[in-house]
Amino acid sequence: MNDFTRERIVAIIRLVIMLVSAVAGGFGLTIDPDSLGTIVACGVALAAGVYSWWKNANVTEAATEAQRYLDSIKGGGAQ
C-alpha cells in the first residue's frame, strides 16, 4: 500500500472518529475524540491480531494435515 492510500485511510478514520464524537455530543454524550481514537486503534489491533493468528495457525485437523503435507514437499519434515 503506497503512502498516498495510507494517508487517505488515516484521514477517513480521523474524520469518522470526529463525526461520531460530534453526533454523540448532539445527543448529550460527552466522548473525548482522543479516547475514541484509542478505542478504535485497540479494536483494529485486536482484529488484526486475531486475523493474523487465524490465518497462520493450524486450527483444524485438515489444516494440520495440510501443513504436514507441505512440510514433506519442502523436505522439512514435521517440527
PDB file of N, CA and C in Angstrom:
ATOM      1  N   MET A   1       0.850  -1.166   0.000  1.00  0.00           N
ATOM      2  CA  MET A   1       0.000   0.000   0.000  1.00  0.00           C
ATOM      3  C   MET A   1       0.900   1.234   0.000  1.00  0.00           C
ATOM      4  N   ASN A   2       0.673   2.107  -0.955  1.00  0.00           N
ATOM      5  CA  ASN A   2       1.529   3.291  -1.021  1.00  0.00           C
ATOM      6  C   ASN A   2       1.120   4.314   0.037  1.00  0.00           C
ATOM      7  N   ASP A   3       1.992   5.311   0.240  1.00  0.00           N
ATOM      8  CA  ASP A   3       1.766   6.297   1.300  1.00  0.00           C
ATOM      9  C   ASP A   3       0.515   7.130   1.051  1.00  0.00           C
ATOM     10  N   PHE A   4       0.212   7.422  -0.228  1.00  0.00           N
ATOM     11  CA  PHE A   4      -0.961   8.227  -0.550  1.00  0.00           C
ATOM     12  C   PHE A   4      -2.232   7.537  -0.091  1.00  0.00           C
ATOM     13  N   THR A   5      -2.347   6.250  -0.351  1.00  0.00           N
ATOM     14  CA  THR A   5      -3.519   5.484   0.061  1.00  0.00           C
ATOM     15  C   THR A   5      -3.577   5.377   1.581  1.00  0.00           C
ATOM     16  N   ARG A   6      -2.449   5.138   2.213  1.00  0.00           N
ATOM     17  CA  ARG A   6      -2.393   5.036   3.671  1.00  0.00           C
ATOM     18  C   ARG A   6      -2.832   6.350   4.312  1.00  0.00           C
ATOM     19  N   GLU A   7      -2.388   7.459   3.750  1.00  0.00           N
ATOM     20  CA  GLU A   7      -2.776   8.769   4.283  1.00  0.00           C
ATOM     21  C   GLU A   7      -4.278   8.988   4.129  1.00  0.00           C
ATOM     22  N   ARG A   8      -4.847   8.549   3.027  1.00  0.00           N
ATOM     23  CA  ARG A   8      -6.293   8.670   2.832  1.00  0.00           C
ATOM     24  C   ARG A   8      -7.056   7.876   3.880  1.00  0.00           C
ATOM     25  N   ILE A   9      -6.621   6.655   4.128  1.00  0.00           N
ATOM     26  CA  ILE A   9      -7.298   5.798   5.108  1.00  0.00           C
ATOM     27  C   ILE A   9      -7.235   6.435   6.491  1.00  0.00           C
ATOM     28  N   VAL A  10      -6.067   6.924   6.880  1.00  0.00           N
ATOM     29  CA  VAL A  10      -5.911   7.569   8.189  1.00  0.00           C
ATOM     30  C   VAL A  10      -6.799   8.805   8.273  1.00  0.00           C
ATOM     31  N   ALA A  11      -6.870   9.588   7.209  1.00  0.00           N
ATOM     32  CA  ALA A  11      -7.709  10.789   7.214  1.00  0.00           C
ATOM     33  C   ALA A  11      -9.185  10.423   7.348  1.00  0.00           C
ATOM     34  N   ILE A  12      -9.615   9.376   6.665  1.00  0.00           N
ATOM     35  CA  ILE A  12     -11.014   8.943   6.751  1.00  0.00           C
ATOM     36  C   ILE A  12     -11.338   8.454   8.155  1.00  0.00           C
ATOM     37  N   ILE A  13     -10.430   7.704   8.757  1.00  0.00           N
ATOM     38  CA  ILE A  13     -10.648   7.208  10.120  1.00  0.00           C
ATOM     39  C   ILE A  13     -10.752   8.378  11.096  1.00  0.00           C
ATOM     40  N   ARG A  14      -9.882   9.363  10.950  1.00  0.00           N
ATOM     41  CA  ARG A  14      -9.946  10.541  11.822  1.00  0.00           C
ATOM     42  C   ARG A  14     -11.266  11.278  11.645  1.00  0.00           C
ATOM     43  N   LEU A  15     -11.721  11.398  10.401  1.00  0.00           N
ATOM     44  CA  LEU A  15     -12.989  12.068  10.130  1.00  0.00           C
ATOM     45  C   LEU A  15     -14.153  11.319  10.776  1.00  0.00           C
ATOM     46  N   VAL A  16     -14.155  10.001  10.659  1.00  0.00           N
ATOM     47  CA  VAL A  16     -15.225   9.195  11.257  1.00  0.00           C
ATOM     48  C   VAL A  16     -15.225   9.351  12.773  1.00  0.00           C
ATOM     49  N   ILE A  17     -14.063   9.332  13.382  1.00  0.00           N
ATOM     50  CA  ILE A  17     -13.970   9.493  14.840  1.00  0.00           C
ATOM     51  C   ILE A  17     -14.514  10.857  15.252  1.00  0.00           C
ATOM     52  N   MET A  18     -14.158  11.894  14.502  1.00  0.00           N
ATOM     53  CA  MET A  18     -14.645  13.225  14.822  1.00  0.00           C
ATOM     54  C   MET A  18     -16.167  13.305  14.669  1.00  0.00           C
ATOM     55  N   LEU A  19     -16.693  12.699  13.608  1.00  0.00           N
ATOM     56  CA  LEU A  19     -18.136  12.735  13.385  1.00  0.00           C
ATOM     57  C   LEU A  19     -18.895  11.955  14.454  1.00  0.00           C
ATOM     58  N   VAL A  20     -18.382  10.806  14.846  1.00  0.00           N
ATOM     59  CA  VAL A  20     -19.026  10.029  15.905  1.00  0.00           C
ATOM     60  C   VAL A  20     -19.039  10.828  17.203  1.00  0.00           C
ATOM     61  N   SER A  21     -17.938  11.482  17.509  1.00  0.00           N
ATOM     62  CA  SER A  21     -17.862  12.294  18.718  1.00  0.00           C
ATOM     63  C   SER A  21     -18.852  13.456  18.657  1.00  0.00           C
ATOM     64  N   ALA A  22     -18.968  14.083  17.481  1.00  0.00           N
ATOM     65  CA  ALA A  22     -19.888  15.213  17.331  1.00  0.00           C
ATOM     66  C   ALA A  22     -21.345  14.759  17.449  1.00  0.00           C
ATOM     67  N   VAL A  23     -21.690  13.642  16.833  1.00  0.00           N
ATOM     68  CA  VAL A  23     -23.061  13.129  16.911  1.00  0.00           C
ATOM     69  C   VAL A  23     -23.394  12.727  18.346  1.00  0.00           C
ATOM     70  N   ALA A  24     -22.451  12.074  19.017  1.00  0.00           N
ATOM     71  CA  ALA A  24     -22.680  11.698  20.413  1.00  0.00           C
ATOM     72  C   ALA A  24     -22.879  12.955  21.266  1.00  0.00           C
ATOM     73  N   GLY A  25     -22.117  14.004  20.985  1.00  0.00           N
ATOM     74  CA  GLY A  25     -22.287  15.258  21.705  1.00  0.00           C
ATOM     75  C   GLY A  25     -23.653  15.872  21.457  1.00  0.00           C
ATOM     76  N   GLY A  26     -24.172  15.685  20.263  1.00  0.00           N
ATOM     77  CA  GLY A  26     -25.509  16.181  19.946  1.00  0.00           C
ATOM     78  C   GLY A  26     -26.595  15.487  20.741  1.00  0.00           C
ATOM     79  N   PHE A  27     -26.343  14.254  21.142  1.00  0.00           N
ATOM     80  CA  PHE A  27     -27.302  13.505  21.955  1.00  0.00           C
ATOM     81  C   PHE A  27     -27.023  13.640  23.446  1.00  0.00           C
ATOM     82  N   GLY A  28     -26.084  14.506  23.808  1.00  0.00           N
ATOM     83  CA  GLY A  28     -25.800  14.759  25.213  1.00  0.00           C
ATOM     84  C   GLY A  28     -24.719  13.876  25.806  1.00  0.00           C
ATOM     85  N   LEU A  29     -24.091  13.048  24.995  1.00  0.00           N
ATOM     86  CA  LEU A  29     -23.000  12.201  25.484  1.00  0.00           C
ATOM     87  C   LEU A  29     -21.677  12.920  25.250  1.00  0.00           C
ATOM     88  N   THR A  30     -20.823  12.893  26.251  1.00  0.00           N
ATOM     89  CA  THR A  30     -19.517  13.518  26.071  1.00  0.00           C
ATOM     90  C   THR A  30     -18.489  12.426  25.835  1.00  0.00           C
ATOM     91  N   ILE A  31     -17.933  12.437  24.657  1.00  0.00           N
ATOM     92  CA  ILE A  31     -16.902  11.465  24.286  1.00  0.00           C
ATOM     93  C   ILE A  31     -15.687  12.249  23.826  1.00  0.00           C
ATOM     94  N   ASP A  32     -14.578  11.990  24.449  1.00  0.00           N
ATOM     95  CA  ASP A  32     -13.335  12.632  24.062  1.00  0.00           C
ATOM     96  C   ASP A  32     -12.846  11.996  22.766  1.00  0.00           C
ATOM     97  N   PRO A  33     -12.588  12.778  21.717  1.00  0.00           N
ATOM     98  CA  PRO A  33     -12.127  12.201  20.451  1.00  0.00           C
ATOM     99  C   PRO A  33     -10.827  11.406  20.588  1.00  0.00           C
ATOM    100  N   ASP A  34      -9.934  11.842  21.468  1.00  0.00           N
ATOM    101  CA  ASP A  34      -8.685  11.105  21.661  1.00  0.00           C
ATOM    102  C   ASP A  34      -8.948   9.725  22.266  1.00  0.00           C
ATOM    103  N   SER A  35      -9.857   9.670  23.228  1.00  0.00           N
ATOM    104  CA  SER A  35     -10.210   8.382  23.829  1.00  0.00           C
ATOM    105  C   SER A  35     -10.888   7.479  22.814  1.00  0.00           C
ATOM    106  N   LEU A  36     -11.769   8.052  22.018  1.00  0.00           N
ATOM    107  CA  LEU A  36     -12.434   7.271  20.978  1.00  0.00           C
ATOM    108  C   LEU A  36     -11.419   6.756  19.964  1.00  0.00           C
ATOM    109  N   GLY A  37     -10.449   7.586  19.625  1.00  0.00           N
ATOM    110  CA  GLY A  37      -9.382   7.153  18.713  1.00  0.00           C
ATOM    111  C   GLY A  37      -8.576   6.004  19.288  1.00  0.00           C
ATOM    112  N   THR A  38      -8.299   6.066  20.580  1.00  0.00           N
ATOM    113  CA  THR A  38      -7.569   4.981  21.245  1.00  0.00           C
ATOM    114  C   THR A  38      -8.380   3.696  21.237  1.00  0.00           C
ATOM    115  N   ILE A  39      -9.674   3.807  21.495  1.00  0.00           N
ATOM    116  CA  ILE A  39     -10.541   2.624  21.484  1.00  0.00           C
ATOM    117  C   ILE A  39     -10.584   2.013  20.087  1.00  0.00           C
ATOM    118  N   VAL A  40     -10.712   2.849  19.065  1.00  0.00           N
ATOM    119  CA  VAL A  40     -10.735   2.348  17.686  1.00  0.00           C
ATOM    120  C   VAL A  40      -9.404   1.674  17.338  1.00  0.00           C
ATOM    121  N   ALA A  41      -8.298   2.303  17.726  1.00  0.00           N
ATOM    122  CA  ALA A  41      -6.979   1.723  17.440  1.00  0.00           C
ATOM    123  C   ALA A  41      -6.811   0.374  18.129  1.00  0.00           C
ATOM    124  N   CYS A  42      -7.284   0.262  19.363  1.00  0.00           N
ATOM    125  CA  CYS A  42      -7.212  -1.016  20.078  1.00  0.00           C
ATOM    126  C   CYS A  42      -8.076  -2.073  19.393  1.00  0.00           C
ATOM    127  N   GLY A  43      -9.260  -1.671  18.930  1.00  0.00           N
ATOM    128  CA  GLY A  43     -10.129  -2.602  18.216  1.00  0.00           C
ATOM    129  C   GLY A  43      -9.507  -3.088  16.926  1.00  0.00           C
ATOM    130  N   VAL A  44      -8.883  -2.187  16.172  1.00  0.00           N
ATOM    131  CA  VAL A  44      -8.216  -2.568  14.924  1.00  0.00           C
ATOM    132  C   VAL A  44      -7.041  -3.496  15.219  1.00  0.00           C
ATOM    133  N   ALA A  45      -6.273  -3.180  16.244  1.00  0.00           N
ATOM    134  CA  ALA A  45      -5.132  -4.036  16.609  1.00  0.00           C
ATOM    135  C   ALA A  45      -5.598  -5.420  17.036  1.00  0.00           C
ATOM    136  N   LEU A  46      -6.682  -5.481  17.798  1.00  0.00           N
ATOM    137  CA  LEU A  46      -7.221  -6.768  18.222  1.00  0.00           C
ATOM    138  C   LEU A  46      -7.700  -7.578  17.019  1.00  0.00           C
ATOM    139  N   ALA A  47      -8.434  -6.924  16.124  1.00  0.00           N
ATOM    140  CA  ALA A  47      -8.933  -7.619  14.930  1.00  0.00           C
ATOM    141  C   ALA A  47      -7.777  -8.104  14.056  1.00  0.00           C
ATOM    142  N   ALA A  48      -6.748  -7.281  13.894  1.00  0.00           N
ATOM    143  CA  ALA A  48      -5.593  -7.681  13.091  1.00  0.00           C
ATOM    144  C   ALA A  48      -4.849  -8.850  13.733  1.00  0.00           C
ATOM    145  N   GLY A  49      -4.732  -8.822  15.050  1.00  0.00           N
ATOM    146  CA  GLY A  49      -4.071  -9.929  15.753  1.00  0.00           C
ATOM    147  C   GLY A  49      -4.823 -11.236  15.615  1.00  0.00           C
ATOM    148  N   VAL A  50      -6.140 -11.183  15.783  1.00  0.00           N
ATOM    149  CA  VAL A  50      -6.958 -12.390  15.647  1.00  0.00           C
ATOM    150  C   VAL A  50      -6.910 -12.906  14.217  1.00  0.00           C
ATOM    151  N   TYR A  51      -7.002 -12.006  13.228  1.00  0.00           N
ATOM    152  CA  TYR A  51      -6.954 -12.408  11.822  1.00  0.00           C
ATOM    153  C   TYR A  51      -5.606 -13.056  11.499  1.00  0.00           C
ATOM    154  N   SER A  52      -4.529 -12.435  11.953  1.00  0.00           N
ATOM    155  CA  SER A  52      -3.194 -12.976  11.706  1.00  0.00           C
ATOM    156  C   SER A  52      -3.031 -14.347  12.345  1.00  0.00           C
ATOM    157  N   TRP A  53      -3.495 -14.481  13.563  1.00  0.00           N
ATOM    158  CA  TRP A  53      -3.410 -15.785  14.236  1.00  0.00           C
ATOM    159  C   TRP A  53      -4.225 -16.818  13.472  1.00  0.00           C
ATOM    160  N   TRP A  54      -5.435 -16.469  13.069  1.00  0.00           N
ATOM    161  CA  TRP A  54      -6.316 -17.411  12.382  1.00  0.00           C
ATOM    162  C   TRP A  54      -5.709 -17.862  11.059  1.00  0.00           C
ATOM    163  N   LYS A  55      -5.086 -16.941  10.313  1.00  0.00           N
ATOM    164  CA  LYS A  55      -4.520 -17.287   9.017  1.00  0.00           C
ATOM    165  C   LYS A  55      -3.238 -18.106   9.156  1.00  0.00           C
ATOM    166  N   ASN A  56      -2.523 -17.955  10.268  1.00  0.00           N
ATOM    167  CA  ASN A  56      -1.224 -18.605  10.403  1.00  0.00           C
ATOM    168  C   ASN A  56      -1.214 -19.801  11.343  1.00  0.00           C
ATOM    169  N   ALA A  57      -2.306 -20.077  12.018  1.00  0.00           N
ATOM    170  CA  ALA A  57      -2.366 -21.193  12.951  1.00  0.00           C
ATOM    171  C   ALA A  57      -3.114 -22.356  12.303  1.00  0.00           C
ATOM    172  N   ASN A  58      -2.657 -23.539  12.579  1.00  0.00           N
ATOM    173  CA  ASN A  58      -3.342 -24.734  12.102  1.00  0.00           C
ATOM    174  C   ASN A  58      -4.420 -25.091  13.117  1.00  0.00           C
ATOM    175  N   VAL A  59      -5.598 -24.518  12.945  1.00  0.00           N
ATOM    176  CA  VAL A  59      -6.662 -24.662  13.916  1.00  0.00           C
ATOM    177  C   VAL A  59      -7.402 -25.990  13.739  1.00  0.00           C
ATOM    178  N   THR A  60      -7.646 -26.378  12.505  1.00  0.00           N
ATOM    179  CA  THR A  60      -8.412 -27.594  12.251  1.00  0.00           C
ATOM    180  C   THR A  60      -7.488 -28.767  11.959  1.00  0.00           C
ATOM    181  N   GLU A  61      -8.038 -29.962  12.047  1.00  0.00           N
ATOM    182  CA  GLU A  61      -7.263 -31.168  11.728  1.00  0.00           C
ATOM    183  C   GLU A  61      -6.844 -31.168  10.256  1.00  0.00           C
ATOM    184  N   ALA A  62      -7.726 -30.673   9.385  1.00  0.00           N
ATOM    185  CA  ALA A  62      -7.393 -30.601   7.956  1.00  0.00           C
ATOM    186  C   ALA A  62      -6.207 -29.665   7.722  1.00  0.00           C
ATOM    187  N   ALA A  63      -6.166 -28.552   8.446  1.00  0.00           N
ATOM    188  CA  ALA A  63      -5.052 -27.614   8.301  1.00  0.00           C
ATOM    189  C   ALA A  63      -3.751 -28.232   8.815  1.00  0.00           C
ATOM    190  N   THR A  64      -3.835 -28.989   9.890  1.00  0.00           N
ATOM    191  CA  THR A  64      -2.648 -29.664  10.420  1.00  0.00           C
ATOM    192  C   THR A  64      -2.122 -30.687   9.417  1.00  0.00           C
ATOM    193  N   GLU A  65      -3.019 -31.451   8.821  1.00  0.00           N
ATOM    194  CA  GLU A  65      -2.621 -32.446   7.822  1.00  0.00           C
ATOM    195  C   GLU A  65      -2.027 -31.759   6.592  1.00  0.00           C
ATOM    196  N   ALA A  66      -2.614 -30.661   6.165  1.00  0.00           N
ATOM    197  CA  ALA A  66      -2.087 -29.920   5.021  1.00  0.00           C
ATOM    198  C   ALA A  66      -0.692 -29.373   5.325  1.00  0.00           C
ATOM    199  N   GLN A  67      -0.464 -28.937   6.559  1.00  0.00           N
ATOM    200  CA  GLN A  67       0.857 -28.442   6.937  1.00  0.00           C
ATOM    201  C   GLN A  67       1.886 -29.559   6.905  1.00  0.00           C
ATOM    202  N   ARG A  68       1.497 -30.745   7.384  1.00  0.00           N
ATOM    203  CA  ARG A  68       2.410 -31.897   7.319  1.00  0.00           C
ATOM    204  C   ARG A  68       2.769 -32.216   5.874  1.00  0.00           C
ATOM    205  N   TYR A  69       1.773 -32.187   4.994  1.00  0.00           N
ATOM    206  CA  TYR A  69       1.995 -32.470   3.580  1.00  0.00           C
ATOM    207  C   TYR A  69       2.920 -31.420   2.967  1.00  0.00           C
ATOM    208  N   LEU A  70       2.683 -30.136   3.271  1.00  0.00           N
ATOM    209  CA  LEU A  70       3.526 -29.070   2.753  1.00  0.00           C
ATOM    210  C   LEU A  70       4.957 -29.224   3.261  1.00  0.00           C
ATOM    211  N   ASP A  71       5.123 -29.568   4.530  1.00  0.00           N
ATOM    212  CA  ASP A  71       6.465 -29.774   5.088  1.00  0.00           C
ATOM    213  C   ASP A  71       7.176 -30.924   4.388  1.00  0.00           C
ATOM    214  N   SER A  72       6.423 -32.003   4.070  1.00  0.00           N
ATOM    215  CA  SER A  72       7.058 -33.132   3.398  1.00  0.00           C
ATOM    216  C   SER A  72       7.471 -32.770   1.970  1.00  0.00           C
ATOM    217  N   ILE A  73       6.680 -31.925   1.290  1.00  0.00           N
ATOM    218  CA  ILE A  73       7.033 -31.486  -0.059  1.00  0.00           C
ATOM    219  C   ILE A  73       8.297 -30.616  -0.011  1.00  0.00           C
ATOM    220  N   LYS A  74       8.357 -29.755   0.962  1.00  0.00           N
ATOM    221  CA  LYS A  74       9.523 -28.876   1.098  1.00  0.00           C
ATOM    222  C   LYS A  74      10.751 -29.617   1.623  1.00  0.00           C
ATOM    223  N   GLY A  75      10.546 -30.813   2.137  1.00  0.00           N
ATOM    224  CA  GLY A  75      11.668 -31.583   2.637  1.00  0.00           C
ATOM    225  C   GLY A  75      12.044 -31.241   4.070  1.00  0.00           C
ATOM    226  N   GLY A  76      11.171 -30.517   4.756  1.00  0.00           N
ATOM    227  CA  GLY A  76      11.477 -30.083   6.112  1.00  0.00           C
ATOM    228  C   GLY A  76      11.057 -31.087   7.165  1.00  0.00           C
ATOM    229  N   GLY A  77      10.085 -31.912   6.874  1.00  0.00           N
ATOM    230  CA  GLY A  77       9.575 -32.843   7.875  1.00  0.00           C
ATOM    231  C   GLY A  77       8.782 -32.118   8.956  1.00  0.00           C
ATOM    232  N   ALA A  78       8.159 -32.868   9.804  1.00  0.00           N
ATOM    233  CA  ALA A  78       7.345 -32.286  10.871  1.00  0.00           C
ATOM    234  C   ALA A  78       8.245 -31.693  11.941  1.00  0.00           C
ATOM    235  N   GLN A  79       7.830 -30.569  12.472  1.00  0.00           N
ATOM    236  CA  GLN A  79       8.608 -29.923  13.532  1.00  0.00           C
ATOM    237  C   GLN A  79       7.857 -29.890  14.810  1.00  0.00           C
TER     238      GLN A  79
END
